[in-house]
PDB file of C-alpha atoms and ligand atoms in Angstrom:
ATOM      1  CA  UNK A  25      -1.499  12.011  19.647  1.00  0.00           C
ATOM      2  CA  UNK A  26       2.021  11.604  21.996  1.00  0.00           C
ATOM      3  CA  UNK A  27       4.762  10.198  19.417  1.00  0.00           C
ATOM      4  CA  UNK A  28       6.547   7.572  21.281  1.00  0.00           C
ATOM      5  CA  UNK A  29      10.186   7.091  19.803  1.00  0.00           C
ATOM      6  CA  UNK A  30      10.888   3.916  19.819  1.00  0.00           C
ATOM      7  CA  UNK A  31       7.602   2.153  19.067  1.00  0.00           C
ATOM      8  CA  UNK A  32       7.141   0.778  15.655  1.00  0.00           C
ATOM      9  CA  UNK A  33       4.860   2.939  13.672  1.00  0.00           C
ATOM     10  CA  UNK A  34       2.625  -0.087  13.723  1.00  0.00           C
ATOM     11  CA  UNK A  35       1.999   0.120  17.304  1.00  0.00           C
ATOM     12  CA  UNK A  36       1.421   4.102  17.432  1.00  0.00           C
ATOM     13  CA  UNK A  37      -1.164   3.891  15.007  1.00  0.00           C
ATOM     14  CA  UNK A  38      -2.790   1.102  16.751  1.00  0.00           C
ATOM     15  CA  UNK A  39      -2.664  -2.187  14.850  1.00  0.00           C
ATOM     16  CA  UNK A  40      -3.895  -4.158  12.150  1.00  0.00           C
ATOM     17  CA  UNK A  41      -7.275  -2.073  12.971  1.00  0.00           C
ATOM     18  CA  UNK A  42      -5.440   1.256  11.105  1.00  0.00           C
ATOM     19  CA  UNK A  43      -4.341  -0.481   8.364  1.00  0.00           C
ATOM     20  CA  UNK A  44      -7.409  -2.831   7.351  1.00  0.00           C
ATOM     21  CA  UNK A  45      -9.155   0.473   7.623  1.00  0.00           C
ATOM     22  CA  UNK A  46      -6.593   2.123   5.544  1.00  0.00           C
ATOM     23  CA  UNK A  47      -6.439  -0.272   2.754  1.00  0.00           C
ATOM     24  CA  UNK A  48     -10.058  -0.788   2.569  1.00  0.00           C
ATOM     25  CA  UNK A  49     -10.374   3.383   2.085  1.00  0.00           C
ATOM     26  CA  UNK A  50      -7.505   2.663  -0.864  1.00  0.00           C
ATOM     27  CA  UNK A  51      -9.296   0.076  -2.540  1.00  0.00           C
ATOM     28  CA  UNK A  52     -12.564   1.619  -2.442  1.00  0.00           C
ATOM     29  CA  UNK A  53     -10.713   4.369  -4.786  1.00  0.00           C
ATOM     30  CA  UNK A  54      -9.252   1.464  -6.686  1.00  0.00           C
ATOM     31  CA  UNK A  55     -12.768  -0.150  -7.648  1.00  0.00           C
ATOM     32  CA  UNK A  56     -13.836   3.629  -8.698  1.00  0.00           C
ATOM     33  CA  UNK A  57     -10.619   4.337 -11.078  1.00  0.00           C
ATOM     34  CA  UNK A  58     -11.206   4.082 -14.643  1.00  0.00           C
ATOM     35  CA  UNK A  59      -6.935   3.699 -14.955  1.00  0.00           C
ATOM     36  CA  UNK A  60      -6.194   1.092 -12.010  1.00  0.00           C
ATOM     37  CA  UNK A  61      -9.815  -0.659 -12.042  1.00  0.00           C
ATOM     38  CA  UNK A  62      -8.812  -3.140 -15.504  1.00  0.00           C
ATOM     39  CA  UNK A  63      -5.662  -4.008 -14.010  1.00  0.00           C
ATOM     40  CA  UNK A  64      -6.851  -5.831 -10.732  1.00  0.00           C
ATOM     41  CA  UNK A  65      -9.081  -8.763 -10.191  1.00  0.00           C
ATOM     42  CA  UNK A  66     -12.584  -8.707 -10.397  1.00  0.00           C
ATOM     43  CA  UNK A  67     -12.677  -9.994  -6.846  1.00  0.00           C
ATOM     44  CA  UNK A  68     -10.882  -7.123  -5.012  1.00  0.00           C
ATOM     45  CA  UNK A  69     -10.904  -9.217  -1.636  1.00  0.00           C
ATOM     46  CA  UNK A  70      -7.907 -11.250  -1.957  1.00  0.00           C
ATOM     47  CA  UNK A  71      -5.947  -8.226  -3.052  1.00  0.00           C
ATOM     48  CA  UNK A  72      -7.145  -6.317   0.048  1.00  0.00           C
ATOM     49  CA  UNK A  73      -6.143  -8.553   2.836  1.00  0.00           C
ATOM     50  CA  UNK A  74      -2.711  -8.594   0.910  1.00  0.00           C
ATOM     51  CA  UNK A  75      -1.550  -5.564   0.727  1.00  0.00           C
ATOM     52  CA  UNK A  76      -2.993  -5.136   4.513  1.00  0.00           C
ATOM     53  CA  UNK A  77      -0.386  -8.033   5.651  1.00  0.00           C
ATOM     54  CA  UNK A  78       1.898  -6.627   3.884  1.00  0.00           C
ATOM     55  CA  UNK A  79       1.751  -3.147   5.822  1.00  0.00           C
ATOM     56  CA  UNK A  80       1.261  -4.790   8.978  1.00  0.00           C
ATOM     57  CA  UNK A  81       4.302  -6.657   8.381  1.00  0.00           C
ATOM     58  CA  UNK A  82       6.279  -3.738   6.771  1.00  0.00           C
ATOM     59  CA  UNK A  83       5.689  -0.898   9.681  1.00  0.00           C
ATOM     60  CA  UNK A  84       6.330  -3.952  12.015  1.00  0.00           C
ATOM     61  CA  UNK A  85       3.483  -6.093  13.163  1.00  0.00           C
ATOM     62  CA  UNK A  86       3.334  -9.546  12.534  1.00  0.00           C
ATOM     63  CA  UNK A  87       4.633 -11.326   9.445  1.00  0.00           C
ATOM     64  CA  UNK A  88       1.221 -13.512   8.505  1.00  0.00           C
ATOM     65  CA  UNK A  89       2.189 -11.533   4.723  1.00  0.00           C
ATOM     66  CA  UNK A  90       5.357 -13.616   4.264  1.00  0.00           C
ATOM     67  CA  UNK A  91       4.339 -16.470   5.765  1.00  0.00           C
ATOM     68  CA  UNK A  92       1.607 -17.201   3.574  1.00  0.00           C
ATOM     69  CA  UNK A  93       2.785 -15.520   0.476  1.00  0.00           C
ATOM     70  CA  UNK A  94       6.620 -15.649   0.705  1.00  0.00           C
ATOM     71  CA  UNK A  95       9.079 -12.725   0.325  1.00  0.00           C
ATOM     72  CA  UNK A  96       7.795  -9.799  -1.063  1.00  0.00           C
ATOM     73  CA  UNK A  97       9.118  -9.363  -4.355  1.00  0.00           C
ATOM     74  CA  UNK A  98       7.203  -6.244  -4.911  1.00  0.00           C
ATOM     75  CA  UNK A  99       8.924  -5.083  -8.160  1.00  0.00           C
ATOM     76  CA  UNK A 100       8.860  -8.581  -9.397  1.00  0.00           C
ATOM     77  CA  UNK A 101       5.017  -9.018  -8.214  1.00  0.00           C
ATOM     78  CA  UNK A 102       4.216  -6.135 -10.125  1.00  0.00           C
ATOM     79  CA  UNK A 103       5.856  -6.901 -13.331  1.00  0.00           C
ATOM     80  CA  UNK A 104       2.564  -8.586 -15.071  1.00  0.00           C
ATOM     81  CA  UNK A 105       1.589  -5.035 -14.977  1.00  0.00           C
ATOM     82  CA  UNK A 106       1.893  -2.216 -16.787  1.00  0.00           C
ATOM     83  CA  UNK A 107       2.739   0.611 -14.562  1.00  0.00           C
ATOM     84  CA  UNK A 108       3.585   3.963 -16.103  1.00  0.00           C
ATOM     85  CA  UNK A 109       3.202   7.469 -14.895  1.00  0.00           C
ATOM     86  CA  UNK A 110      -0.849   7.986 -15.018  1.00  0.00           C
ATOM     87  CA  UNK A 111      -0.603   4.484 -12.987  1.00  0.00           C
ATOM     88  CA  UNK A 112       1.714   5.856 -10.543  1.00  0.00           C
ATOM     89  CA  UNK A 113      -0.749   8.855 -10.070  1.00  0.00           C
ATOM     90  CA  UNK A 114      -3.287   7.306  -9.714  1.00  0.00           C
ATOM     91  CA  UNK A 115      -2.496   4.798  -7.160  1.00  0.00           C
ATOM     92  CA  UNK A 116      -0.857   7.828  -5.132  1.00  0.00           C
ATOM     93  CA  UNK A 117      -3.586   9.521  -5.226  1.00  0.00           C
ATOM     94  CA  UNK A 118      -6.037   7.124  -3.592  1.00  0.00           C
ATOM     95  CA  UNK A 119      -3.228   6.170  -1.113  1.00  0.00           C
ATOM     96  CA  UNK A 120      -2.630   9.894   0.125  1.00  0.00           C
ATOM     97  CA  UNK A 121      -5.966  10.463   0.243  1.00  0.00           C
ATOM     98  CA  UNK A 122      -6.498   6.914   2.209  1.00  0.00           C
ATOM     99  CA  UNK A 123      -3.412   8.533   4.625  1.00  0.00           C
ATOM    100  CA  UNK A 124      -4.549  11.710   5.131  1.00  0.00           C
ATOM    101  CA  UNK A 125      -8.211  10.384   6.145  1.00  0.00           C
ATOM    102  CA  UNK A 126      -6.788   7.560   8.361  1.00  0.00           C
ATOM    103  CA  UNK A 127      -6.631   9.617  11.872  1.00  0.00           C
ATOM    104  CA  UNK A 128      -3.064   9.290  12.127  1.00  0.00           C
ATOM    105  CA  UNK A 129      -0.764  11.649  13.466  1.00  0.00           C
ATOM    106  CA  UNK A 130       1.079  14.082  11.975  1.00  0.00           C
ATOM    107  CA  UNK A 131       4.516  12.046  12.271  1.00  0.00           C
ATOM    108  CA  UNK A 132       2.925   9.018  11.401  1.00  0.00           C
ATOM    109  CA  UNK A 133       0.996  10.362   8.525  1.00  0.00           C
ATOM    110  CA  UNK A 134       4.323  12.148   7.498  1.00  0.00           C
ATOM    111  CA  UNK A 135       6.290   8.702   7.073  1.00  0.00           C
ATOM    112  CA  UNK A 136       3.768   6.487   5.502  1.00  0.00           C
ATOM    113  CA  UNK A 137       3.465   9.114   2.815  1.00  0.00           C
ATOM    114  CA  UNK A 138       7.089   9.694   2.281  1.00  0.00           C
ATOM    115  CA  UNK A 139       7.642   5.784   2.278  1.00  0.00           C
ATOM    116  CA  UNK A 140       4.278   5.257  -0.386  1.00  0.00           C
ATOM    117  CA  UNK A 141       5.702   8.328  -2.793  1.00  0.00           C
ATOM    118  CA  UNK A 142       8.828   6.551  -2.924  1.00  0.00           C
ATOM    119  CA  UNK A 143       7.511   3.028  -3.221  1.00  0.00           C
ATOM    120  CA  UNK A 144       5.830   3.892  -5.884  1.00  0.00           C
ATOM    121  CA  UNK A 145       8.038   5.609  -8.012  1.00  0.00           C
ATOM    122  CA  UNK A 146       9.960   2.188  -7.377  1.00  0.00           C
ATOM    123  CA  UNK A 147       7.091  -0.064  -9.292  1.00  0.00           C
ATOM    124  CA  UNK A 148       7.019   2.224 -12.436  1.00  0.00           C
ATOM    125  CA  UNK A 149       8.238  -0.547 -15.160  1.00  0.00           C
ATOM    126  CA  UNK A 150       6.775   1.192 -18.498  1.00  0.00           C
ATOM    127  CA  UNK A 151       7.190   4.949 -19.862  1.00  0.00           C
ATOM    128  CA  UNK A 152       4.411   7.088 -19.911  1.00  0.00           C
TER     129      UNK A 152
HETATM  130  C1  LIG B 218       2.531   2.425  -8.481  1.00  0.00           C
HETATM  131  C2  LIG B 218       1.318   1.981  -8.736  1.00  0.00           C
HETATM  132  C3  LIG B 218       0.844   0.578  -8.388  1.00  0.00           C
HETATM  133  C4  LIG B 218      -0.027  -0.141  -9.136  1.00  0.00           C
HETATM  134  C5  LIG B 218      -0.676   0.308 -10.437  1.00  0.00           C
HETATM  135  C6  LIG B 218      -0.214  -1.429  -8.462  1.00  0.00           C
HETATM  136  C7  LIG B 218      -1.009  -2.451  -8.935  1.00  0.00           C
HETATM  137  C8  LIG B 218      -1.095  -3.699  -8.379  1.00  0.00           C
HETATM  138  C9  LIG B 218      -1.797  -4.795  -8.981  1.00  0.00           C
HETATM  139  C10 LIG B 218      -2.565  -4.743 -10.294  1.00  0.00           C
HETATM  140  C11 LIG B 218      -1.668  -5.853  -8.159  1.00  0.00           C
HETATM  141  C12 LIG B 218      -2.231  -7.263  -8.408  1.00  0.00           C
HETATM  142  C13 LIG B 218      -3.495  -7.467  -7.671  1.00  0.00           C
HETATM  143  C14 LIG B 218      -3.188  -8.200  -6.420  1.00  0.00           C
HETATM  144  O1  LIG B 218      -2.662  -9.324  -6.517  1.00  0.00           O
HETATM  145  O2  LIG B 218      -3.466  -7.676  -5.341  1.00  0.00           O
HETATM  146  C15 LIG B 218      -0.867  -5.426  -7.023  1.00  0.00           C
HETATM  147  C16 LIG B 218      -0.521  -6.213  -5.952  1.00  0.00           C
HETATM  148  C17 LIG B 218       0.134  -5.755  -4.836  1.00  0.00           C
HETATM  149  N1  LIG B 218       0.641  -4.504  -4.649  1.00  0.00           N
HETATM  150 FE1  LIG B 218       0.589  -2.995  -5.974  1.00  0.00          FE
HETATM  151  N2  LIG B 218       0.526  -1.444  -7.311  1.00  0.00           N
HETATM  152  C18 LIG B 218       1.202  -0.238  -7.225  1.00  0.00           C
HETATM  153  C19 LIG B 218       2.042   0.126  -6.215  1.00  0.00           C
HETATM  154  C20 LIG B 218       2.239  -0.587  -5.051  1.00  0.00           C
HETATM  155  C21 LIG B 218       3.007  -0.111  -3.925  1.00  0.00           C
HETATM  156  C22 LIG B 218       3.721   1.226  -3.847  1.00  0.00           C
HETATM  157  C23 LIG B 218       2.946  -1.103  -2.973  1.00  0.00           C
HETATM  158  C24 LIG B 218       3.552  -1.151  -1.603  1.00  0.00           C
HETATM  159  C25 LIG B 218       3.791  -0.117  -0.859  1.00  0.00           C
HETATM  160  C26 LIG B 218       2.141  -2.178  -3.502  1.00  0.00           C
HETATM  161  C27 LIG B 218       1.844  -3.353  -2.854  1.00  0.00           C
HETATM  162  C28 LIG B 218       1.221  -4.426  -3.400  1.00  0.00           C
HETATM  163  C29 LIG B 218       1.054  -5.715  -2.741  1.00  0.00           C
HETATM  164  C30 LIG B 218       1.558  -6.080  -1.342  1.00  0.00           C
HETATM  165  C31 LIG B 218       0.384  -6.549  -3.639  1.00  0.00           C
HETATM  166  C32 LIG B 218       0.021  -8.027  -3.426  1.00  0.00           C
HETATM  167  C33 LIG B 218       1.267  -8.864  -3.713  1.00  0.00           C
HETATM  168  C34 LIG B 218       0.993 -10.335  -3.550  1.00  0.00           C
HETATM  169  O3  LIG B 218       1.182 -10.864  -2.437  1.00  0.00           O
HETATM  170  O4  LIG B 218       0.640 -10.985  -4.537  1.00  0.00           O
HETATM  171  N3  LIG B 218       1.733  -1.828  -4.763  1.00  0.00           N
HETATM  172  N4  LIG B 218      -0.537  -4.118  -7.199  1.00  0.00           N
END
C-alpha cells in the first residue's frame, strides 16, 4: 500500500468501509469476553455504529458521531463503568487483534495502535 502524506488516515485506509469492518471484528471479541461482555448492552448494535462514527470522525471522515451524539466526552462516557487493568487488557486485546486483521498498512496499522494503547490507558478510572 503507497502511504500518501498528507491524506487523513481515514482516506488511506479507505473509508467508513475499514472501520465498520474494524469495529464489527472488535465487537465480535466483545460479545465473546467473559470480562467486557456484563458491562455492555445486551443489544451490541447501538454500541457498534458508535464507536464506528466515532473513528470515522476521529481519523477524519465525517462528523455524523458528534452530530448525533454531541462531543465526545470519552472519559466522562465511560465513567458508569468500571474500568481497571484486566478491563484495559481486555479491550486492547480485541482491538489489536481487530487492527492487525484489518488489511491496513503498516503505517496505518502502526498509528491506530499507538493512538488505541494510549486511549485506553486514558479510560482506566478504578485500580486493579
Ligand atoms: C479501556 C477499556 C474500555 C472499556 C472497558 C470500554 C467500555 C465501554 C462501554 C461499556 C461502553 C458503553 C456501551 C456503549 O454505549 O457503547 C463504551 C462506549 C464507548 N466507548 Fe468504550 N471502553 C473502553 C475503551 C474505549 C476507548 C479506548 C475508546 C476510543 C478509542 C472507546 C470508545 C467508546 C465510544 C465512542 C463509546 C460510545 C460513546 C457514546 O456515544 O455513548 N472506548 N465503552
Amino acid at each position: 500500500m503507497t502511504t500518501s502524506p498528507g491524506l487523513a488516515l481515514y482516506d488511506r485506509v479507505g473509508g467508513d468501509p475499514f472501520f465498520a469492518a474494524l469495529v464489527e471484528r472488535f465487537y465480535a471479541g466483545v460479545a465473546a469476553d467473559p470480562v467486557l461482555r456484563p458491562l455492555y448492552p445486551d443489544d451490541l448494535g447501538p454500541s457498534v455504529g458508535w464507536l464506528t462514527g466515532f473513528l470515522v470522525q476521529y481519523w477524519g471522515g465525517p462528523t455524523g458521531y458528534s452530530d448525533e451524539r454531541g462531543h465526545p466526552r470519552l472519559r466522562m462516557r465511560h465513567a458508569p463503568f468500571r474500568i481497571g487493568q484486566a478491563e484495559r487488557d481486555a479491550w486492547w486485546a480485541h482491538m489489536s487483534a481487530a487492527v492487525r486483521e484489518s488489511g491496513a498498512g503498516e503505517v496505518e496499522q502502526a498509528e491506530l495502535l499507538a493512538y488505541f494503547d494510549r486511549a485506553a490507558d486514558a479510560m482506566v478510572n478504578a485500580p486493579g
